Amino acid sequence: MTAMPLGARSPGSHWRARVGFVVGAIAIALAALAPAAGAAASPPWTEAPYSYYAENVPLTTALRDFASSFSLALELTPSINGKVNGQFNAKSPTEFIDRLAGVYSLNWFVHAGTLYVSRTKEAVTRRISSGGSSITSVRQALESVGVLDPRFGWGELPGQGVALVSGPPAYVDLIERTLALQPASARDPVFRCGNEYINSAQVARERGCKLMDADNISVLRSESAAPAAASPGAVAPSGARKPENGK
């Protein structure tokens, strides 16, 4: 066997180093897969006391009764089973369903009039791409439309334009579908504040601005001739004209 010169690398050393880097980056992101910072849309119920009595009631029935109380559709994974017994006197509907979730190892979330419930063991982690935008702007857009839920995981891979999203399968599917509906050029969020357009999510929240949909953003950006200078992150509204004679 021929000895290699001191300090020389074997043919596969570069490949192993690259694999080690990628695995290390993913490990860092998984370690950071903590609850997301943004707020999801509020559940469609008031935080008023909620009572429920069950005597050997199937868990699926208890969840259906709960959803019906707030005119919600219910989507359950096939693994949901068990019996519910007892008198529940919760301070709020959220406390009630959180109590069920704790006892029966469930994850739940509400979106577009549907209550989604699955087992915690069914949670998944997927890698999503920003599609050319910054991953931070993608997160802000998801926060702005109330899709990103702070109870589930979001870990960013800095400099790679990707994030690892974890949570119930239906939730992760929702994240992917939401991003797929937006063309890459329109993923940076744009908000309308009266006659002004801005792309700062923080300023938009402070001023109560409305998020524009992807189609309107594309039209706005194609028609805008010059950036507005009124607020941080401002963009020019469609058809905006430059001031004449400094006025």
GROMACS .gro file of C-alpha atoms in nm:
model
  247
    1MET     CA    1   0.000   0.000   0.000
    2THR     CA    2   0.135   0.342  -0.099
    3ALA     CA    3   0.177   0.584   0.188
    4MET     CA    4   0.020   0.926   0.148
    5PRO     CA    5   0.232   1.239   0.200
    6LEU     CA    6   0.191   1.403   0.540
    7GLY     CA    7  -0.101   1.647   0.528
    8ALA     CA    8  -0.251   1.504   0.207
    9ARG     CA    9  -0.626   1.433   0.195
   10SER     CA   10  -0.781   1.109   0.085
   11PRO     CA   11  -1.008   1.129  -0.226
   12GLY     CA   12  -1.322   1.110  -0.013
   13SER     CA   13  -1.216   1.358   0.253
   14HIS     CA   14  -1.375   1.661   0.081
   15TRP     CA   15  -1.705   1.473   0.045
   16ARG     CA   16  -1.699   1.367   0.410
   17ALA     CA   17  -1.623   1.723   0.519
   18ARG     CA   18  -1.918   1.855   0.314
   19VAL     CA   19  -2.154   1.593   0.457
   20GLY     CA   20  -2.030   1.675   0.805
   21PHE     CA   21  -2.102   2.046   0.745
   22VAL     CA   22  -2.458   1.982   0.621
   23VAL     CA   23  -2.536   1.741   0.906
   24GLY     CA   24  -2.395   1.991   1.154
   25ALA     CA   25  -2.606   2.275   1.009
   26ILE     CA   26  -2.921   2.064   1.027
   27ALA     CA   27  -2.840   1.965   1.385
   28ILE     CA   28  -2.806   2.333   1.478
   29ALA     CA   29  -3.140   2.414   1.317
   30LEU     CA   30  -3.309   2.121   1.492
   31ALA     CA   31  -3.171   2.244   1.822
   32ALA     CA   32  -3.324   2.582   1.741
   33LEU     CA   33  -3.656   2.425   1.643
   34ALA     CA   34  -3.822   2.610   1.928
   35PRO     CA   35  -4.173   2.759   1.924
   36ALA     CA   36  -4.207   3.025   1.655
   37ALA     CA   37  -4.208   3.387   1.768
   38GLY     CA   38  -4.511   3.501   1.569
   39ALA     CA   39  -4.874   3.479   1.670
   40ALA     CA   40  -5.124   3.254   1.497
   41ALA     CA   41  -5.481   3.358   1.427
   42SER     CA   42  -5.689   3.359   1.745
   43PRO     CA   43  -5.931   3.067   1.796
   44PRO     CA   44  -6.295   3.153   1.711
   45TRP     CA   45  -6.413   3.154   2.070
   46THR     CA   46  -6.415   3.392   2.361
   47GLU     CA   47  -6.214   3.307   2.669
   48ALA     CA   48  -6.527   3.239   2.875
   49PRO     CA   49  -6.591   2.937   3.105
   50TYR     CA   50  -6.658   2.610   2.925
   51SER     CA   51  -6.820   2.302   3.083
   52TYR     CA   52  -6.855   1.949   2.950
   53TYR     CA   53  -6.983   1.629   3.110
   54ALA     CA   54  -6.877   1.293   2.971
   55GLU     CA   55  -6.963   0.941   3.080
   56ASN     CA   56  -6.769   0.688   2.876
   57VAL     CA   57  -6.792   0.917   2.573
   58PRO     CA   58  -6.559   0.840   2.278
   59LEU     CA   59  -6.282   1.096   2.249
   60THR     CA   60  -6.384   1.158   1.888
   61THR     CA   61  -6.737   1.246   2.006
   62ALA     CA   62  -6.608   1.484   2.273
   63LEU     CA   63  -6.393   1.660   2.012
   64ARG     CA   64  -6.685   1.673   1.766
   65ASP     CA   65  -6.911   1.822   2.035
   66PHE     CA   66  -6.645   2.082   2.111
   67ALA     CA   67  -6.602   2.176   1.745
   68SER     CA   68  -6.978   2.196   1.692
   69SER     CA   69  -7.010   2.434   1.985
   70PHE     CA   70  -6.817   2.691   1.779
   71SER     CA   71  -6.950   2.597   1.433
   72LEU     CA   72  -6.619   2.442   1.335
   73ALA     CA   73  -6.560   2.150   1.102
   74LEU     CA   74  -6.345   1.875   1.254
   75GLU     CA   75  -6.057   1.689   1.094
   76LEU     CA   76  -5.911   1.400   1.294
   77THR     CA   77  -5.631   1.160   1.213
   78PRO     CA   78  -5.735   0.790   1.220
   79SER     CA   79  -5.530   0.720   1.533
   80ILE     CA   80  -5.756   0.932   1.756
   81ASN     CA   81  -5.936   0.703   2.002
   82GLY     CA   82  -6.010   0.660   2.371
   83LYS     CA   83  -6.290   0.732   2.618
   84VAL     CA   84  -6.364   1.050   2.810
   85ASN     CA   85  -6.515   1.052   3.159
   86GLY     CA   86  -6.586   1.322   3.411
   87GLN     CA   87  -6.714   1.672   3.462
   88PHE     CA   88  -6.497   1.937   3.304
   89ASN     CA   89  -6.527   2.294   3.428
   90ALA     CA   90  -6.266   2.490   3.240
   91LYS     CA   91  -6.197   2.862   3.263
   92SER     CA   92  -6.206   2.881   2.883
   93PRO     CA   93  -6.250   2.662   2.572
   94THR     CA   94  -5.874   2.680   2.522
   95GLU     CA   95  -5.813   2.538   2.869
   96PHE     CA   96  -6.062   2.257   2.801
   97ILE     CA   97  -5.908   2.141   2.475
   98ASP     CA   98  -5.557   2.187   2.613
   99ARG     CA   99  -5.656   1.959   2.901
  100LEU     CA  100  -5.780   1.693   2.658
  101ALA     CA  101  -5.464   1.737   2.455
  102GLY     CA  102  -5.248   1.682   2.764
  103VAL     CA  103  -5.435   1.371   2.879
  104TYR     CA  104  -5.462   1.204   2.539
  105SER     CA  105  -5.133   1.329   2.385
  106LEU     CA  106  -5.289   1.544   2.115
  107ASN     CA  107  -5.189   1.839   1.900
  108TRP     CA  108  -5.457   2.077   1.779
  109PHE     CA  109  -5.494   2.397   1.580
  110VAL     CA  110  -5.770   2.591   1.406
  111HIS     CA  111  -5.756   2.726   1.053
  112ALA     CA  112  -6.023   2.851   0.812
  113GLY     CA  113  -6.315   2.720   1.015
  114THR     CA  114  -6.169   2.374   1.081
  115LEU     CA  115  -6.035   2.223   1.402
  116TYR     CA  116  -5.745   1.987   1.324
  117VAL     CA  117  -5.652   1.724   1.583
  118SER     CA  118  -5.377   1.463   1.568
  119ARG     CA  119  -5.158   1.260   1.802
  120THR     CA  120  -4.837   1.424   1.921
  121LYS     CA  121  -4.644   1.117   1.799
  122GLU     CA  122  -4.764   1.197   1.446
  123ALA     CA  123  -4.578   1.530   1.440
  124VAL     CA  124  -4.344   1.570   1.143
  125THR     CA  125  -4.046   1.789   1.053
  126ARG     CA  126  -3.996   1.912   0.698
  127ARG     CA  127  -3.746   2.130   0.520
  128ILE     CA  128  -3.896   2.425   0.331
  129SER     CA  129  -3.722   2.666   0.094
  130SER     CA  130  -3.766   3.042   0.078
  131GLY     CA  131  -3.769   3.022  -0.303
  132GLY     CA  132  -3.513   3.298  -0.347
  133SER     CA  133  -3.650   3.534  -0.080
  134SER     CA  134  -3.494   3.567   0.263
  135ILE     CA  135  -3.622   3.304   0.504
  136THR     CA  136  -3.692   3.587   0.751
  137SER     CA  137  -3.932   3.755   0.508
  138VAL     CA  138  -4.107   3.420   0.454
  139ARG     CA  139  -4.154   3.382   0.829
  140GLN     CA  140  -4.289   3.738   0.855
  141ALA     CA  141  -4.536   3.670   0.576
  142LEU     CA  142  -4.661   3.355   0.748
  143GLU     CA  143  -4.694   3.544   1.076
  144SER     CA  144  -4.885   3.823   0.906
  145VAL     CA  145  -5.154   3.594   0.767
  146GLY     CA  146  -5.188   3.408   1.097
  147VAL     CA  147  -5.058   3.076   0.966
  148LEU     CA  148  -4.745   3.039   1.178
  149ASP     CA  149  -4.839   2.892   1.517
  150PRO     CA  150  -4.608   2.974   1.812
  151ARG     CA  151  -4.676   2.633   1.969
  152PHE     CA  152  -4.502   2.448   1.689
  153GLY     CA  153  -4.144   2.447   1.567
  154TRP     CA  154  -3.960   2.677   1.327
  155GLY     CA  155  -3.582   2.650   1.288
  156GLU     CA  156  -3.388   2.854   1.032
  157LEU     CA  157  -3.068   2.750   0.855
  158PRO     CA  158  -2.880   3.082   0.829
  159GLY     CA  159  -2.749   3.167   0.486
  160GLN     CA  160  -2.916   2.870   0.317
  161GLY     CA  161  -3.262   3.016   0.266
  162VAL     CA  162  -3.438   2.721   0.427
  163ALA     CA  163  -3.624   2.644   0.746
  164LEU     CA  164  -3.719   2.328   0.930
  165VAL     CA  165  -4.086   2.332   1.027
  166SER     CA  166  -4.227   2.087   1.279
  167GLY     CA  167  -4.579   2.018   1.401
  168PRO     CA  168  -4.893   1.820   1.313
  169PRO     CA  169  -4.893   1.691   0.952
  170ALA     CA  170  -5.191   1.910   0.860
  171TYR     CA  171  -5.014   2.217   0.999
  172VAL     CA  172  -4.691   2.154   0.806
  173ASP     CA  173  -4.899   2.085   0.494
  174LEU     CA  174  -5.070   2.422   0.547
  175ILE     CA  175  -4.734   2.600   0.566
  176GLU     CA  176  -4.622   2.437   0.241
  177ARG     CA  177  -4.950   2.511   0.061
  178THR     CA  178  -4.944   2.874   0.173
  179LEU     CA  179  -4.593   2.921   0.037
  180ALA     CA  180  -4.676   2.738  -0.286
  181LEU     CA  181  -4.960   2.982  -0.356
  182GLN     CA  182  -4.722   3.277  -0.356
  183PRO     CA  183  -4.493   3.338  -0.654
  184ALA     CA  184  -4.131   3.382  -0.552
  185SER     CA  185  -4.135   3.750  -0.651
  186ALA     CA  186  -4.427   3.815  -0.418
  187ARG     CA  187  -4.316   3.637  -0.102
  188ASP     CA  188  -4.187   3.950   0.064
  189PRO     CA  189  -4.499   4.077   0.242
  190VAL     CA  190  -4.654   4.406   0.130
  191PHE     CA  191  -4.910   4.587   0.345
  192ARG     CA  192  -5.154   4.861   0.257
  193CYS     CA  193  -5.192   5.146   0.506
  194GLY     CA  194  -5.452   5.377   0.356
  195ASN     CA  195  -5.290   5.503   0.036
  196GLU     CA  196  -4.944   5.394   0.143
  197TYR     CA  197  -4.772   5.059   0.086
  198ILE     CA  198  -4.504   4.921   0.317
  199ASN     CA  199  -4.315   4.593   0.349
  200SER     CA  200  -4.223   4.614   0.717
  201ALA     CA  201  -4.430   4.360   0.912
  202GLN     CA  202  -4.348   4.531   1.242
  203VAL     CA  203  -4.466   4.874   1.123
  204ALA     CA  204  -4.774   4.713   0.967
  205ARG     CA  205  -4.871   4.552   1.297
  206GLU     CA  206  -4.824   4.880   1.484
  207ARG     CA  207  -5.042   5.068   1.236
  208GLY     CA  208  -5.300   4.795   1.177
  209CYS     CA  209  -5.226   4.768   0.804
  210LYS     CA  210  -5.380   4.507   0.574
  211LEU     CA  211  -5.170   4.238   0.407
  212MET     CA  212  -5.209   4.235   0.029
  213ASP     CA  213  -5.251   3.907  -0.160
  214ALA     CA  214  -4.988   3.775  -0.400
  215ASP     CA  215  -5.169   3.882  -0.719
  216ASN     CA  216  -5.205   4.242  -0.604
  217ILE     CA  217  -4.843   4.250  -0.493
  218SER     CA  218  -4.730   4.140  -0.839
  219VAL     CA  219  -4.941   4.409  -1.006
  220LEU     CA  220  -4.818   4.670  -0.760
  221ARG     CA  221  -4.453   4.589  -0.817
  222SER     CA  222  -4.487   4.579  -1.195
  223GLU     CA  223  -4.663   4.917  -1.209
  224SER     CA  224  -4.462   5.102  -0.943
  225ALA     CA  225  -4.231   5.356  -1.100
  226ALA     CA  226  -4.059   5.495  -0.789
  227PRO     CA  227  -4.029   5.407  -0.419
  228ALA     CA  228  -4.228   5.608  -0.167
  229ALA     CA  229  -4.036   5.778   0.115
  230ALA     CA  230  -4.303   5.825   0.378
  231SER     CA  231  -4.235   5.533   0.615
  232PRO     CA  232  -3.972   5.269   0.690
  233GLY     CA  233  -3.997   4.994   0.432
  234ALA     CA  234  -4.237   5.194   0.213
  235VAL     CA  235  -4.297   5.100  -0.149
  236ALA     CA  236  -4.467   5.306  -0.413
  237PRO     CA  237  -4.841   5.254  -0.465
  238SER     CA  238  -4.962   5.161  -0.809
  239GLY     CA  239  -4.973   5.468  -1.031
  240ALA     CA  240  -4.784   5.685  -0.782
  241ARG     CA  241  -4.636   6.006  -0.925
  242LYS     CA  242  -4.328   6.195  -0.819
  243PRO     CA  243  -4.391   6.536  -0.660
  244GLU     CA  244  -4.369   6.826  -0.905
  245ASN     CA  245  -4.159   7.130  -0.815
  246GLY     CA  246  -4.087   6.980  -0.475
  247LYS     CA  247  -4.459   6.981  -0.379
   0.00000   0.00000   0.00000
